[in-house]
GROMACS .gro file of C-alpha atoms in nm:
model
  339
    1MET     CA    1  -2.282  -0.804  15.587
    2ARG     CA    2  -2.243  -0.547  15.310
    3PHE     CA    3  -2.347  -0.582  14.947
    4GLU     CA    4  -2.557  -0.402  14.688
    5ILE     CA    5  -2.899  -0.535  14.590
    6PRO     CA    6  -2.873  -0.615  14.218
    7THR     CA    7  -3.068  -0.393  13.979
    8ARG     CA    8  -3.154  -0.692  13.759
    9PHE     CA    9  -3.273  -1.039  13.860
   10PRO     CA   10  -3.345  -1.336  13.630
   11VAL     CA   11  -3.723  -1.291  13.654
   12PRO     CA   12  -3.875  -1.285  13.302
   13PHE     CA   13  -4.241  -1.254  13.405
   14THR     CA   14  -4.483  -0.964  13.460
   15PRO     CA   15  -4.709  -0.935  13.768
   16LEU     CA   16  -5.087  -0.914  13.745
   17LEU     CA   17  -5.275  -0.702  13.999
   18ASN     CA   18  -5.620  -0.792  14.126
   19PRO     CA   19  -5.871  -0.517  14.031
   20TYR     CA   20  -6.028  -0.531  14.378
   21THR     CA   21  -5.702  -0.443  14.553
   22GLY     CA   22  -5.804  -0.113  14.713
   23ARG     CA   23  -6.153  -0.205  14.825
   24VAL     CA   24  -6.055  -0.539  14.974
   25SER     CA   25  -5.744  -0.395  15.140
   26GLN     CA   26  -5.969  -0.158  15.332
   27ARG     CA   27  -6.185  -0.448  15.447
   28PHE     CA   28  -5.869  -0.639  15.546
   29TRP     CA   29  -5.751  -0.360  15.778
   30GLU     CA   30  -6.100  -0.323  15.922
   31TRP     CA   31  -6.090  -0.697  16.003
   32ILE     CA   32  -5.755  -0.654  16.182
   33GLU     CA   33  -5.893  -0.365  16.388
   34ASP     CA   34  -6.230  -0.527  16.462
   35ARG     CA   35  -6.068  -0.853  16.575
   36THR     CA   36  -5.787  -0.677  16.767
   37LEU     CA   37  -5.521  -0.867  16.575
   38ALA     CA   38  -5.263  -0.588  16.592
   39PRO     CA   39  -5.329  -0.426  16.931
   40THR     CA   40  -5.008  -0.217  16.955
   41ASP     CA   41  -4.842   0.051  16.745
   42ARG     CA   42  -4.536  -0.170  16.689
   43ALA     CA   43  -4.752  -0.461  16.575
   44ARG     CA   44  -4.936  -0.238  16.327
   45GLU     CA   45  -4.609  -0.098  16.196
   46ARG     CA   46  -4.473  -0.448  16.135
   47LEU     CA   47  -4.790  -0.532  15.940
   48ARG     CA   48  -4.769  -0.216  15.733
   49ARG     CA   49  -4.408  -0.289  15.643
   50SER     CA   50  -4.495  -0.643  15.536
   51GLY     CA   51  -4.724  -0.549  15.248
   52ILE     CA   52  -4.962  -0.837  15.314
   53GLU     CA   53  -5.247  -0.701  15.106
   54LEU     CA   54  -5.016  -0.624  14.811
   55ALA     CA   55  -4.871  -0.975  14.821
   56SER     CA   56  -5.223  -1.119  14.822
   57CYS     CA   57  -5.345  -0.907  14.532
   58TRP     CA   58  -5.048  -1.017  14.323
   59CYS     CA   59  -5.076  -1.384  14.422
   60TRP     CA   60  -5.444  -1.412  14.329
   61PRO     CA   61  -5.514  -1.160  14.051
   62TRP     CA   62  -5.841  -1.328  13.947
   63ALA     CA   63  -5.992  -1.374  14.293
   64ASP     CA   64  -6.332  -1.220  14.354
   65PRO     CA   65  -6.361  -0.982  14.653
   66GLU     CA   66  -6.464  -1.252  14.901
   67GLN     CA   67  -6.194  -1.494  14.788
   68LEU     CA   68  -5.934  -1.218  14.799
   69LEU     CA   69  -6.028  -1.119  15.153
   70GLU     CA   70  -6.008  -1.483  15.261
   71GLY     CA   71  -5.666  -1.510  15.098
   72MET     CA   72  -5.548  -1.193  15.272
   73LYS     CA   73  -5.646  -1.346  15.606
   74TRP     CA   74  -5.437  -1.654  15.536
   75MET     CA   75  -5.149  -1.435  15.423
   76PHE     CA   76  -5.181  -1.241  15.748
   77PHE     CA   77  -5.157  -1.562  15.953
   78PHE     CA   78  -4.855  -1.668  15.746
   79PHE     CA   79  -4.663  -1.346  15.811
   80ARG     CA   80  -4.779  -1.320  16.171
   81PHE     CA   81  -4.675  -1.675  16.259
   82ASP     CA   82  -4.341  -1.624  16.084
   83ASP     CA   83  -4.263  -1.313  16.287
   84GLN     CA   84  -4.381  -1.443  16.621
   85MET     CA   85  -4.209  -1.779  16.594
   86GLU     CA   86  -3.891  -1.591  16.507
   87GLU     CA   87  -3.926  -1.376  16.817
   88GLY     CA   88  -3.966  -1.684  17.036
   89ALA     CA   89  -3.671  -1.856  16.871
   90ALA     CA   90  -3.447  -1.550  16.906
   91GLN     CA   91  -3.513  -1.568  17.280
   92ARG     CA   92  -3.416  -1.938  17.274
   93ASP     CA   93  -3.763  -2.025  17.399
   94PHE     CA   94  -3.806  -2.339  17.191
   95VAL     CA   95  -4.074  -2.474  17.425
   96ARG     CA   96  -4.291  -2.174  17.343
   97VAL     CA   97  -4.229  -2.216  16.970
   98ASN     CA   98  -4.322  -2.585  16.983
   99ARG     CA   99  -4.632  -2.507  17.187
  100ALA     CA  100  -4.745  -2.253  16.927
  101VAL     CA  101  -4.684  -2.505  16.648
  102GLU     CA  102  -4.894  -2.764  16.829
  103GLU     CA  103  -5.182  -2.521  16.883
  104ILE     CA  104  -5.190  -2.402  16.522
  105THR     CA  105  -5.169  -2.748  16.369
  106GLY     CA  106  -5.421  -2.881  16.620
  107ILE     CA  107  -5.672  -2.616  16.515
  108MET     CA  108  -5.616  -2.694  16.148
  109HIS     CA  109  -5.671  -3.064  16.207
  110ASN     CA  110  -5.996  -2.982  16.388
  111GLN     CA  111  -5.857  -3.163  16.691
  112ARG     CA  112  -5.863  -2.887  16.952
  113GLU     CA  113  -6.053  -2.579  17.049
  114ALA     CA  114  -5.889  -2.243  16.986
  115GLY     CA  115  -5.726  -2.081  17.286
  116ASP     CA  116  -5.831  -1.752  17.442
  117SER     CA  117  -5.622  -1.529  17.218
  118ALA     CA  118  -5.789  -1.330  16.941
  119LEU     CA  119  -5.532  -1.470  16.700
  120ALA     CA  120  -5.612  -1.836  16.772
  121GLN     CA  121  -5.985  -1.773  16.768
  122GLU     CA  122  -5.967  -1.597  16.433
  123LEU     CA  123  -5.752  -1.875  16.286
  124HIS     CA  124  -6.021  -2.123  16.394
  125ARG     CA  125  -6.299  -1.912  16.244
  126THR     CA  126  -6.114  -1.862  15.915
  127TRP     CA  127  -6.030  -2.232  15.884
  128LEU     CA  128  -6.392  -2.334  15.933
  129HIS     CA  129  -6.487  -2.098  15.651
  130THR     CA  130  -6.214  -2.225  15.416
  131GLN     CA  131  -6.322  -2.587  15.458
  132GLU     CA  132  -6.684  -2.511  15.381
  133GLY     CA  133  -6.803  -2.631  15.042
  134ARG     CA  134  -6.456  -2.718  14.906
  135PRO     CA  135  -6.350  -3.066  14.785
  136SER     CA  136  -6.206  -3.281  15.062
  137ASP     CA  137  -5.889  -3.364  14.867
  138TRP     CA  138  -5.821  -2.991  14.817
  139VAL     CA  139  -5.889  -2.919  15.187
  140ASP     CA  140  -5.651  -3.199  15.289
  141THR     CA  141  -5.380  -3.065  15.055
  142PHE     CA  142  -5.415  -2.706  15.177
  143ARG     CA  143  -5.404  -2.818  15.541
  144ARG     CA  144  -5.100  -3.040  15.485
  145HIS     CA  145  -4.901  -2.765  15.317
  146TYR     CA  146  -4.994  -2.499  15.573
  147CYS     CA  147  -4.909  -2.730  15.863
  148ASP     CA  148  -4.581  -2.831  15.699
  149LEU     CA  149  -4.491  -2.464  15.687
  150VAL     CA  150  -4.583  -2.406  16.051
  151ARG     CA  151  -4.385  -2.711  16.165
  152SER     CA  152  -4.082  -2.593  15.971
  153TYR     CA  153  -4.055  -2.290  16.202
  154ALA     CA  154  -3.963  -2.519  16.491
  155ASP     CA  155  -3.687  -2.686  16.286
  156GLN     CA  156  -3.564  -2.352  16.155
  157SER     CA  157  -3.552  -2.196  16.499
  158ARG     CA  158  -3.348  -2.482  16.642
  159PHE     CA  159  -3.094  -2.465  16.362
  160ASN     CA  160  -3.066  -2.086  16.374
  161TYR     CA  161  -3.051  -2.043  16.749
  162ALA     CA  162  -2.973  -2.371  16.926
  163PRO     CA  163  -2.662  -2.325  17.145
  164GLY     CA  164  -2.347  -2.492  17.018
  165GLN     CA  165  -2.459  -2.541  16.658
  166GLY     CA  166  -2.234  -2.297  16.476
  167GLN     CA  167  -2.223  -2.482  16.144
  168VAL     CA  168  -2.385  -2.359  15.824
  169MET     CA  169  -2.633  -2.588  15.649
  170PRO     CA  170  -2.499  -2.731  15.319
  171MET     CA  171  -2.661  -2.581  15.009
  172ALA     CA  172  -2.812  -2.909  14.886
  173GLU     CA  173  -2.982  -2.963  15.222
  174TYR     CA  174  -3.079  -2.598  15.239
  175GLU     CA  175  -3.269  -2.605  14.910
  176SER     CA  176  -3.492  -2.889  15.030
  177PHE     CA  177  -3.551  -2.708  15.358
  178ARG     CA  178  -3.610  -2.369  15.194
  179GLU     CA  179  -3.879  -2.500  14.965
  180ILE     CA  180  -4.093  -2.562  15.272
  181THR     CA  181  -3.998  -2.259  15.481
  182TYR     CA  182  -4.073  -2.008  15.207
  183GLY     CA  183  -4.433  -2.117  15.235
  184MET     CA  184  -4.561  -2.094  14.877
  185GLU     CA  185  -4.729  -2.435  14.854
  186TRP     CA  186  -5.044  -2.322  15.034
  187VAL     CA  187  -5.045  -2.007  14.815
  188TYR     CA  188  -5.054  -2.230  14.507
  189ASP     CA  189  -5.332  -2.437  14.662
  190PHE     CA  190  -5.540  -2.124  14.719
  191MET     CA  191  -5.455  -2.015  14.364
  192GLU     CA  192  -5.599  -2.342  14.235
  193MET     CA  193  -5.923  -2.282  14.424
  194VAL     CA  194  -5.953  -1.921  14.302
  195ASN     CA  195  -5.886  -2.017  13.939
  196SER     CA  196  -6.101  -2.328  13.938
  197SER     CA  197  -6.429  -2.186  13.797
  198GLY     CA  198  -6.573  -2.503  13.949
  199THR     CA  199  -6.295  -2.726  13.809
  200TYR     CA  200  -6.026  -2.809  14.063
  201LEU     CA  201  -5.715  -2.986  13.940
  202PRO     CA  202  -5.758  -3.363  13.974
  203GLU     CA  203  -5.529  -3.529  14.226
  204GLU     CA  204  -5.333  -3.705  13.951
  205VAL     CA  205  -5.254  -3.367  13.791
  206ARG     CA  206  -5.173  -3.206  14.124
  207ARG     CA  207  -4.930  -3.486  14.207
  208SER     CA  208  -4.783  -3.537  13.859
  209SER     CA  209  -4.407  -3.510  13.812
  210PRO     CA  210  -4.419  -3.196  13.592
  211MET     CA  211  -4.651  -3.018  13.837
  212ARG     CA  212  -4.429  -3.107  14.133
  213THR     CA  213  -4.124  -2.982  13.942
  214LEU     CA  214  -4.278  -2.652  13.838
  215ARG     CA  215  -4.403  -2.584  14.190
  216TRP     CA  216  -4.064  -2.674  14.341
  217SER     CA  217  -3.860  -2.465  14.097
  218SER     CA  218  -4.094  -2.166  14.125
  219THR     CA  219  -4.088  -2.175  14.505
  220LEU     CA  220  -3.712  -2.209  14.532
  221GLN     CA  221  -3.648  -1.935  14.274
  222GLN     CA  222  -3.865  -1.697  14.476
  223ALA     CA  223  -3.708  -1.807  14.804
  224LEU     CA  224  -3.357  -1.735  14.680
  225LEU     CA  225  -3.462  -1.387  14.570
  226ASN     CA  226  -3.602  -1.338  14.920
  227ASP     CA  227  -3.266  -1.445  15.064
  228VAL     CA  228  -3.092  -1.156  14.889
  229PHE     CA  229  -3.334  -0.901  15.030
  230SER     CA  230  -3.348  -1.054  15.380
  231ALA     CA  231  -2.977  -1.131  15.425
  232ALA     CA  232  -2.888  -0.801  15.593
  233ARG     CA  233  -3.175  -0.824  15.841
  234GLU     CA  234  -3.097  -1.187  15.922
  235ASP     CA  235  -2.730  -1.099  15.965
  236HIS     CA  236  -2.829  -0.844  16.232
  237GLN     CA  237  -3.020  -1.124  16.406
  238GLU     CA  238  -2.724  -1.365  16.374
  239ARG     CA  239  -2.925  -1.609  16.164
  240GLN     CA  240  -2.737  -1.851  15.941
  241ILE     CA  241  -3.006  -2.008  15.721
  242ASN     CA  242  -2.967  -1.798  15.408
  243SER     CA  243  -2.824  -1.891  15.068
  244VAL     CA  244  -2.600  -1.581  15.061
  245VAL     CA  245  -2.431  -1.695  15.383
  246ILE     CA  246  -2.408  -2.054  15.260
  247TYR     CA  247  -2.250  -1.961  14.928
  248GLN     CA  248  -2.002  -1.735  15.109
  249GLN     CA  249  -1.885  -2.032  15.314
  250GLU     CA  250  -1.894  -2.294  15.040
  251LYS     CA  251  -1.722  -2.078  14.779
  252GLY     CA  252  -1.498  -1.878  15.013
  253CYS     CA  253  -1.613  -1.556  14.848
  254SER     CA  254  -1.742  -1.209  14.938
  255ALA     CA  255  -2.109  -1.138  15.009
  256GLN     CA  256  -2.144  -0.964  14.672
  257GLU     CA  257  -1.998  -1.265  14.491
  258ALA     CA  258  -2.231  -1.492  14.686
  259VAL     CA  259  -2.526  -1.282  14.568
  260GLY     CA  260  -2.404  -1.338  14.211
  261ALA     CA  261  -2.405  -1.714  14.276
  262VAL     CA  262  -2.762  -1.689  14.406
  263LEU     CA  263  -2.870  -1.515  14.086
  264GLU     CA  264  -2.704  -1.784  13.875
  265ARG     CA  265  -2.899  -2.052  14.061
  266MET     CA  266  -3.220  -1.849  14.019
  267ALA     CA  267  -3.162  -1.841  13.641
  268GLU     CA  268  -3.118  -2.220  13.638
  269LEU     CA  269  -3.443  -2.262  13.829
  270VAL     CA  270  -3.634  -2.040  13.584
  271THR     CA  271  -3.518  -2.267  13.302
  272ILE     CA  272  -3.627  -2.575  13.497
  273TYR     CA  273  -3.963  -2.408  13.565
  274LYS     CA  274  -4.025  -2.326  13.198
  275ASP     CA  275  -3.935  -2.681  13.094
  276ALA     CA  276  -4.171  -2.823  13.357
  277CYS     CA  277  -4.456  -2.603  13.230
  278GLY     CA  278  -4.398  -2.738  12.878
  279ASN     CA  279  -4.383  -3.094  13.007
  280LEU     CA  280  -4.709  -3.051  13.196
  281ARG     CA  281  -4.884  -2.917  12.889
  282ALA     CA  282  -4.753  -3.206  12.678
  283GLU     CA  283  -4.859  -3.462  12.937
  284LEU     CA  284  -5.211  -3.322  12.966
  285HIS     CA  285  -5.266  -3.298  12.591
  286GLY     CA  286  -5.116  -3.642  12.532
  287SER     CA  287  -5.328  -3.826  12.786
  288GLY     CA  288  -5.676  -3.728  12.671
  289THR     CA  289  -5.734  -3.492  12.965
  290ARG     CA  290  -6.074  -3.321  12.970
  291PRO     CA  291  -6.069  -2.971  12.812
  292GLU     CA  292  -6.188  -2.801  13.130
  293VAL     CA  293  -5.897  -2.954  13.325
  294ILE     CA  294  -5.651  -2.840  13.059
  295SER     CA  295  -5.799  -2.488  13.081
  296ALA     CA  296  -5.766  -2.492  13.462
  297ALA     CA  297  -5.402  -2.602  13.433
  298GLU     CA  298  -5.327  -2.331  13.176
  299ARG     CA  299  -5.478  -2.068  13.403
  300PHE     CA  300  -5.274  -2.206  13.691
  301ILE     CA  301  -4.950  -2.176  13.490
  302THR     CA  302  -5.033  -1.819  13.383
  303ASN     CA  303  -5.095  -1.732  13.747
  304MET     CA  304  -4.767  -1.898  13.848
  305ASP     CA  305  -4.579  -1.686  13.592
  306ALA     CA  306  -4.736  -1.374  13.737
  307VAL     CA  307  -4.654  -1.474  14.095
  308ILE     CA  308  -4.286  -1.512  14.009
  309GLY     CA  309  -4.287  -1.162  13.861
  310ALA     CA  310  -4.484  -1.025  14.155
  311ASN     CA  311  -4.243  -1.174  14.408
  312HIS     CA  312  -3.967  -0.970  14.244
  313ASP     CA  313  -4.161  -0.641  14.250
  314TRP     CA  314  -4.301  -0.694  14.601
  315HIS     CA  315  -3.951  -0.727  14.746
  316HIS     CA  316  -3.845  -0.400  14.583
  317ILE     CA  317  -4.146  -0.216  14.728
  318VAL     CA  318  -4.204  -0.331  15.086
  319MET     CA  319  -3.999  -0.249  15.397
  320ARG     CA  320  -4.038  -0.589  15.563
  321TYR     CA  321  -3.663  -0.652  15.542
  322ALA     CA  322  -3.541  -0.310  15.652
  323THR     CA  323  -3.287  -0.318  15.935
  324ASP     CA  324  -3.360   0.004  16.121
  325ASP     CA  325  -3.558  -0.174  16.391
  326VAL     CA  326  -3.334  -0.477  16.448
  327SER     CA  327  -3.024  -0.258  16.457
  328SER     CA  328  -3.174  -0.020  16.714
  329GLY     CA  329  -3.163  -0.053  17.090
  330GLU     CA  330  -3.538  -0.108  17.106
  331GLY     CA  331  -3.518  -0.416  16.888
  332ALA     CA  332  -3.742  -0.566  16.622
  333TYR     CA  333  -4.099  -0.457  16.567
  334CYS     CA  334  -4.295  -0.718  16.754
  335TYR     CA  335  -4.636  -0.855  16.843
  336PRO     CA  336  -4.794  -0.938  17.179
  337ASP     CA  337  -4.732  -1.286  17.313
  338ASP     CA  338  -5.063  -1.437  17.195
  339LEU     CA  339  -4.946  -1.767  17.046
   0.00000   0.00000   0.00000
């Protein structure tokens, strides 16, 4: 697949960088080394290329150092699970993928002890810390969204790699699927906790129609941008779940024209997102919502704007989607089999 990455995307927002970026990034890498979470050179190189600490510092610009380190740990698990599930799926080992999904979700439901691996044990330790002292409805929401993401890897792997499939997922179905697989819902949940100043969003605000719409449109807009940057790597791996590939088939066009269609859809989603933000503000002000809740929602929206802008810049900076490893004889940078 050959096309040029566009120089301009429909992303009208500016990132915000957490002021503790450098100091907490050092602590993050010390945690990885101390817990032996990247025990090989190839594992460490994959982590370096992923820009986990940069993504975290842009997602949670107002987090204090301890919150930011906690967020970086969850971002590490997110990227690590994504890579390792992909490796298992590429080998058509769906039993191993499903087993990993069951272990992760079991730990997060406090239903099973962590296995012997350093990765599972650290997930267990981090989850215990995240639950401590936080409202139960927020904990339940965070867990649900993180587990939905983890379970989606099993579905994605079967569609990408199951023998005899061959078809490309329709775009309408893909958008619903991609909202989950891009994994931003738990990021927004953590954002809510970081920005709360003691005031979490009430459940009725969290589940309101405008909030659901702005979260959906923001996630999908970011996911489609990711598709453009990841398409070449996924093409090397013979993966079909990508909007560039889907538009090529549905429109009968070139890869470059398909990228143009992706950008058009991104622009539509930005408009939907802005409208949803306005609708949420109107709903809160029109329903007699407490001032502190309105302030928390405003801070949440400002953070969401910044995350959309950061997603754009992060993709231009990191090497996570480079193809030099997957196109070489040695294969993709990989991790030990510890899931």
